[in-house]
Amino acid sequence: MSTTITPEAAGAADDPPAADDRTRRLARLQRFARPGTALLSGVLLYLSFPPRPLWWLALPAFALLGWSLHGRRLRAGFGLGYLAGLGFLLPLLVWTGEEVGPVPWLALAAVEALFVAVAGLGVAAVSRLPWWPVFAAGVWILGEAARARVPFGGFPWGKIAFGQADGIFLPLAAVGGTPVLGFAVALCGFGLHEAVRLVRLHRATGAVPRGPLAAAALSVLVPVTGALAALPLVSDAPEDGTATVAAIQGNVPRLGLDFNSQRRQVLDNHAARTRELAAEVKAGTEPQPDFVLWPENSSDIDPYANPDAAAVIEGAVDAVKAPTVIGAVISPPTGKLRNTLIQWEPGKGPVATYDKRHVQPFGEYIPMRSVVRLFNSDVDRVARDFGPGGEVGVFDLAGTRVGLATCYEAAFDWAVRDTVTHGAQLLTVPSNNATFGRSEMTYQQLAMSRVRAVEHSRAVVVPVTSGVSAVIRPDGEIVSQTAMFTPDYLVEEVPLRSTRTPATRLGTLPEALLAAVAAAGLGWAAARGVRARRGRS
């Protein structure tokens, strides 16, 4: 007996395996959906940072991060958070390997991403709670607070607030500093995800979860409304008159770690630009500055130990006829080096100094030198460690009290705030980025100074050896700036202010309150987990 198999029957016989293949492919895609989304959220966070004016990308970034973490177990939250951290910090910090190779860059990003991983674990833990976007945003700020303190004094580079210099949330910096600004961005992003999730749930079930939907809507609306309400705190009105300030960018003879290998060339460059400004002032084409600001390391040799360097500085300062702040590496006969700013007065010479208080680990000093040397011999370029200063930096320059935060210090809330609480009417962030080439580092740092301007309602002047130097008004607007690796100077009249914003007055209190919100959410989630386990037993 023979059996004839028709084409239709053969096709029907093939259908189940084909359907099984499609199911398996779909399952594989679903398995990688959350990890891929977490990684994408980190990349979007990176893209929201300068030099790109795409601050708004932080909102979908947090929305996608919320989707990938919502309802996940703690271990999955940690892993997904780590992927998001790598997607964010690997491209953001690539400049750290500009001259020393990829190992330090990769190591730094890998370690710092652990803080994002722990935050991811915390977000996953609170994601089943009512009003979870509030707790999740608090957890994120708690993670940033920890990252800004440990290890080796912390590394706050990449705080979400520092990507918002062009954003609508910026006025919130004046309310509670970088923690409140970053919290608002994270809350809005998580709230967007929750709103979309609830709308999709309504479409699937027909039910309208009004309470949770209202909470999601408020998570989006409250940060935006708060930012609009904070606008009156942002002002550039000259409360204490104005000052005409000059910022000198002398440039360096070469990029990289050997930027100062030609003895006195960096100093000569800055002195030449200052004398050029003095000639323009004498000719009447530039206004007479009240004071002049040079960058960090603008004197590549110690003017106290080298009479020729002192003579060059004295000649430039006397020519411009204004007190000048000089950045120099001071080499005492014994002990550690000092990264110092010197107030140099015409006809008087050096009258005051400020030693950088937060020196940079692995840049200005090498922790665990013998261990680090196993991975990168460039650590021995730092043959003698820098030591930190202990005094707040405020100079009286021709009657204007100028607060000093040297380069890396601008990333730390306390290092800028206490200059204002000690009477600064204007801030300066002298920096040296010659070792980071033409990377995005200088733009990231400039954005920090813009946030600090609004946070404390002070004009900020950023003199940099090789760019970008800038003058920033108290509302965060850049009124003038230089190009990178171009000798130049800026002369601007800036407002002087003495009002203290809520952020200045409150100090670390907003951060502590947001950490308490995170702790409350984590505690509530832990208690619910214990009750659930007891109910199953």
PDB file of N, CA and C in Angstrom, residues 34-35 37-43 65 68-69 74-91 105-122 140:
ATOM      1  N   ARG A  34      17.138  43.361  27.563  1.00  0.00           N
ATOM      2  CA  ARG A  34      17.433  44.200  28.728  1.00  0.00           C
ATOM      3  C   ARG A  34      18.916  44.568  28.807  1.00  0.00           C
ATOM      4  N   PRO A  35      19.844  43.619  28.627  1.00  0.00           N
ATOM      5  CA  PRO A  35      21.254  44.038  28.620  1.00  0.00           C
ATOM      6  C   PRO A  35      21.560  45.069  27.539  1.00  0.00           C
ATOM      7  N   THR A  37      19.494  47.190  26.200  1.00  0.00           N
ATOM      8  CA  THR A  37      18.870  48.461  26.563  1.00  0.00           C
ATOM      9  C   THR A  37      19.657  49.172  27.654  1.00  0.00           C
ATOM     10  N   ALA A  38      20.150  48.409  28.633  1.00  0.00           N
ATOM     11  CA  ALA A  38      20.968  49.016  29.695  1.00  0.00           C
ATOM     12  C   ALA A  38      22.225  49.647  29.108  1.00  0.00           C
ATOM     13  N   LEU A  39      22.883  48.938  28.210  1.00  0.00           N
ATOM     14  CA  LEU A  39      24.082  49.482  27.567  1.00  0.00           C
ATOM     15  C   LEU A  39      23.740  50.740  26.766  1.00  0.00           C
ATOM     16  N   LEU A  40      22.627  50.689  26.044  1.00  0.00           N
ATOM     17  CA  LEU A  40      22.197  51.847  25.258  1.00  0.00           C
ATOM     18  C   LEU A  40      21.902  53.041  26.158  1.00  0.00           C
ATOM     19  N   SER A  41      21.306  52.799  27.313  1.00  0.00           N
ATOM     20  CA  SER A  41      21.018  53.915  28.226  1.00  0.00           C
ATOM     21  C   SER A  41      22.305  54.617  28.643  1.00  0.00           C
ATOM     22  N   GLY A  42      23.359  53.840  28.896  1.00  0.00           N
ATOM     23  CA  GLY A  42      24.640  54.450  29.243  1.00  0.00           C
ATOM     24  C   GLY A  42      25.216  55.258  28.099  1.00  0.00           C
ATOM     25  N   VAL A  43      25.122  54.746  26.883  1.00  0.00           N
ATOM     26  CA  VAL A  43      25.624  55.481  25.721  1.00  0.00           C
ATOM     27  C   VAL A  43      24.863  56.796  25.548  1.00  0.00           C
ATOM     28  N   LEU A  65      16.891  52.983  31.131  1.00  0.00           N
ATOM     29  CA  LEU A  65      17.486  52.301  32.286  1.00  0.00           C
ATOM     30  C   LEU A  65      16.389  51.801  33.220  1.00  0.00           C
ATOM     31  N   SER A  68      14.902  48.606  31.780  1.00  0.00           N
ATOM     32  CA  SER A  68      15.768  47.427  31.901  1.00  0.00           C
ATOM     33  C   SER A  68      15.839  46.925  33.340  1.00  0.00           C
ATOM     34  N   LEU A  69      15.647  47.819  34.340  1.00  0.00           N
ATOM     35  CA  LEU A  69      15.813  47.441  35.743  1.00  0.00           C
ATOM     36  C   LEU A  69      14.496  47.150  36.448  1.00  0.00           C
ATOM     37  N   LEU A  74      17.916  41.431  42.299  1.00  0.00           N
ATOM     38  CA  LEU A  74      19.048  42.281  42.671  1.00  0.00           C
ATOM     39  C   LEU A  74      20.301  41.957  41.863  1.00  0.00           C
ATOM     40  N   ARG A  75      20.576  40.680  41.678  1.00  0.00           N
ATOM     41  CA  ARG A  75      21.778  40.312  40.931  1.00  0.00           C
ATOM     42  C   ARG A  75      21.700  40.802  39.491  1.00  0.00           C
ATOM     43  N   ALA A  76      20.521  40.670  38.891  1.00  0.00           N
ATOM     44  CA  ALA A  76      20.344  41.175  37.524  1.00  0.00           C
ATOM     45  C   ALA A  76      20.479  42.687  37.495  1.00  0.00           C
ATOM     46  N   GLY A  77      19.947  43.362  38.529  1.00  0.00           N
ATOM     47  CA  GLY A  77      20.074  44.815  38.599  1.00  0.00           C
ATOM     48  C   GLY A  77      21.524  45.260  38.652  1.00  0.00           C
ATOM     49  N   PHE A  78      22.339  44.527  39.404  1.00  0.00           N
ATOM     50  CA  PHE A  78      23.764  44.850  39.485  1.00  0.00           C
ATOM     51  C   PHE A  78      24.425  44.704  38.112  1.00  0.00           C
ATOM     52  N   GLY A  79      24.177  43.593  37.439  1.00  0.00           N
ATOM     53  CA  GLY A  79      24.792  43.366  36.131  1.00  0.00           C
ATOM     54  C   GLY A  79      24.326  44.365  35.087  1.00  0.00           C
ATOM     55  N   LEU A  80      23.022  44.649  35.070  1.00  0.00           N
ATOM     56  CA  LEU A  80      22.503  45.615  34.103  1.00  0.00           C
ATOM     57  C   LEU A  80      23.030  47.018  34.399  1.00  0.00           C
ATOM     58  N   GLY A  81      23.128  47.350  35.692  1.00  0.00           N
ATOM     59  CA  GLY A  81      23.702  48.638  36.066  1.00  0.00           C
ATOM     60  C   GLY A  81      25.149  48.754  35.633  1.00  0.00           C
ATOM     61  N   TYR A  82      25.888  47.651  35.736  1.00  0.00           N
ATOM     62  CA  TYR A  82      27.294  47.696  35.325  1.00  0.00           C
ATOM     63  C   TYR A  82      27.413  47.935  33.821  1.00  0.00           C
ATOM     64  N   LEU A  83      26.544  47.298  33.046  1.00  0.00           N
ATOM     65  CA  LEU A  83      26.548  47.528  31.601  1.00  0.00           C
ATOM     66  C   LEU A  83      26.243  48.998  31.292  1.00  0.00           C
ATOM     67  N   ALA A  84      25.256  49.561  31.991  1.00  0.00           N
ATOM     68  CA  ALA A  84      24.937  50.976  31.786  1.00  0.00           C
ATOM     69  C   ALA A  84      26.126  51.854  32.160  1.00  0.00           C
ATOM     70  N   GLY A  85      26.802  51.513  33.260  1.00  0.00           N
ATOM     71  CA  GLY A  85      27.971  52.276  33.678  1.00  0.00           C
ATOM     72  C   GLY A  85      29.084  52.238  32.654  1.00  0.00           C
ATOM     73  N   LEU A  86      29.326  51.068  32.083  1.00  0.00           N
ATOM     74  CA  LEU A  86      30.367  50.956  31.062  1.00  0.00           C
ATOM     75  C   LEU A  86      29.989  51.741  29.806  1.00  0.00           C
ATOM     76  N   GLY A  87      28.710  51.639  29.403  1.00  0.00           N
ATOM     77  CA  GLY A  87      28.262  52.381  28.221  1.00  0.00           C
ATOM     78  C   GLY A  87      28.403  53.881  28.395  1.00  0.00           C
ATOM     79  N   PHE A  88      28.285  54.338  29.629  1.00  0.00           N
ATOM     80  CA  PHE A  88      28.399  55.757  29.946  1.00  0.00           C
ATOM     81  C   PHE A  88      29.849  56.197  30.125  1.00  0.00           C
ATOM     82  N   LEU A  89      30.576  55.512  30.988  1.00  0.00           N
ATOM     83  CA  LEU A  89      31.886  55.995  31.438  1.00  0.00           C
ATOM     84  C   LEU A  89      33.032  55.638  30.500  1.00  0.00           C
ATOM     85  N   LEU A  90      32.934  54.537  29.781  1.00  0.00           N
ATOM     86  CA  LEU A  90      34.030  54.209  28.858  1.00  0.00           C
ATOM     87  C   LEU A  90      34.247  55.317  27.823  1.00  0.00           C
ATOM     88  N   PRO A  91      33.211  55.764  27.123  1.00  0.00           N
ATOM     89  CA  PRO A  91      33.465  56.866  26.173  1.00  0.00           C
ATOM     90  C   PRO A  91      33.664  58.215  26.860  1.00  0.00           C
ATOM     91  N   TRP A 105      42.775  54.140  31.520  1.00  0.00           N
ATOM     92  CA  TRP A 105      41.408  54.504  31.122  1.00  0.00           C
ATOM     93  C   TRP A 105      40.437  53.355  31.403  1.00  0.00           C
ATOM     94  N   LEU A 106      40.775  52.161  30.943  1.00  0.00           N
ATOM     95  CA  LEU A 106      39.896  51.014  31.130  1.00  0.00           C
ATOM     96  C   LEU A 106      39.729  50.681  32.614  1.00  0.00           C
ATOM     97  N   ALA A 107      40.822  50.775  33.371  1.00  0.00           N
ATOM     98  CA  ALA A 107      40.748  50.471  34.794  1.00  0.00           C
ATOM     99  C   ALA A 107      39.852  51.477  35.517  1.00  0.00           C
ATOM    100  N   LEU A 108      40.021  52.760  35.202  1.00  0.00           N
ATOM    101  CA  LEU A 108      39.202  53.786  35.850  1.00  0.00           C
ATOM    102  C   LEU A 108      37.728  53.593  35.523  1.00  0.00           C
ATOM    103  N   ALA A 109      37.407  53.398  34.249  1.00  0.00           N
ATOM    104  CA  ALA A 109      36.010  53.219  33.857  1.00  0.00           C
ATOM    105  C   ALA A 109      35.418  51.969  34.493  1.00  0.00           C
ATOM    106  N   ALA A 110      36.211  50.883  34.559  1.00  0.00           N
ATOM    107  CA  ALA A 110      35.709  49.637  35.147  1.00  0.00           C
ATOM    108  C   ALA A 110      35.401  49.809  36.625  1.00  0.00           C
ATOM    109  N   VAL A 111      36.264  50.528  37.339  1.00  0.00           N
ATOM    110  CA  VAL A 111      36.046  50.740  38.780  1.00  0.00           C
ATOM    111  C   VAL A 111      34.870  51.684  39.008  1.00  0.00           C
ATOM    112  N   GLU A 112      34.828  52.787  38.279  1.00  0.00           N
ATOM    113  CA  GLU A 112      33.751  53.750  38.482  1.00  0.00           C
ATOM    114  C   GLU A 112      32.396  53.174  38.080  1.00  0.00           C
ATOM    115  N   ALA A 113      32.377  52.277  37.098  1.00  0.00           N
ATOM    116  CA  ALA A 113      31.113  51.649  36.686  1.00  0.00           C
ATOM    117  C   ALA A 113      30.536  50.766  37.786  1.00  0.00           C
ATOM    118  N   LEU A 114      31.364  50.331  38.730  1.00  0.00           N
ATOM    119  CA  LEU A 114      30.853  49.541  39.854  1.00  0.00           C
ATOM    120  C   LEU A 114      29.859  50.355  40.682  1.00  0.00           C
ATOM    121  N   PHE A 115      30.083  51.662  40.803  1.00  0.00           N
ATOM    122  CA  PHE A 115      29.142  52.499  41.539  1.00  0.00           C
ATOM    123  C   PHE A 115      27.797  52.550  40.827  1.00  0.00           C
ATOM    124  N   VAL A 116      27.828  52.595  39.490  1.00  0.00           N
ATOM    125  CA  VAL A 116      26.584  52.567  38.726  1.00  0.00           C
ATOM    126  C   VAL A 116      25.922  51.199  38.869  1.00  0.00           C
ATOM    127  N   ALA A 117      26.740  50.143  38.943  1.00  0.00           N
ATOM    128  CA  ALA A 117      26.193  48.798  39.133  1.00  0.00           C
ATOM    129  C   ALA A 117      25.445  48.697  40.457  1.00  0.00           C
ATOM    130  N   VAL A 118      26.028  49.217  41.526  1.00  0.00           N
ATOM    131  CA  VAL A 118      25.353  49.187  42.828  1.00  0.00           C
ATOM    132  C   VAL A 118      24.085  50.029  42.791  1.00  0.00           C
ATOM    133  N   ALA A 119      24.136  51.158  42.101  1.00  0.00           N
ATOM    134  CA  ALA A 119      22.925  51.962  41.946  1.00  0.00           C
ATOM    135  C   ALA A 119      21.863  51.183  41.171  1.00  0.00           C
ATOM    136  N   GLY A 120      22.286  50.437  40.141  1.00  0.00           N
ATOM    137  CA  GLY A 120      21.337  49.600  39.399  1.00  0.00           C
ATOM    138  C   GLY A 120      20.690  48.563  40.287  1.00  0.00           C
ATOM    139  N   LEU A 121      21.466  47.959  41.157  1.00  0.00           N
ATOM    140  CA  LEU A 121      20.915  47.010  42.128  1.00  0.00           C
ATOM    141  C   LEU A 121      19.863  47.696  42.994  1.00  0.00           C
ATOM    142  N   GLY A 122      20.180  48.910  43.463  1.00  0.00           N
ATOM    143  CA  GLY A 122      19.236  49.644  44.304  1.00  0.00           C
ATOM    144  C   GLY A 122      17.970  50.013  43.559  1.00  0.00           C
ATOM    145  N   TRP A 140      20.112  56.821  42.686  1.00  0.00           N
ATOM    146  CA  TRP A 140      21.139  57.281  41.739  1.00  0.00           C
ATOM    147  C   TRP A 140      22.018  58.355  42.375  1.00  0.00           C
TER     148      TRP A 140
END
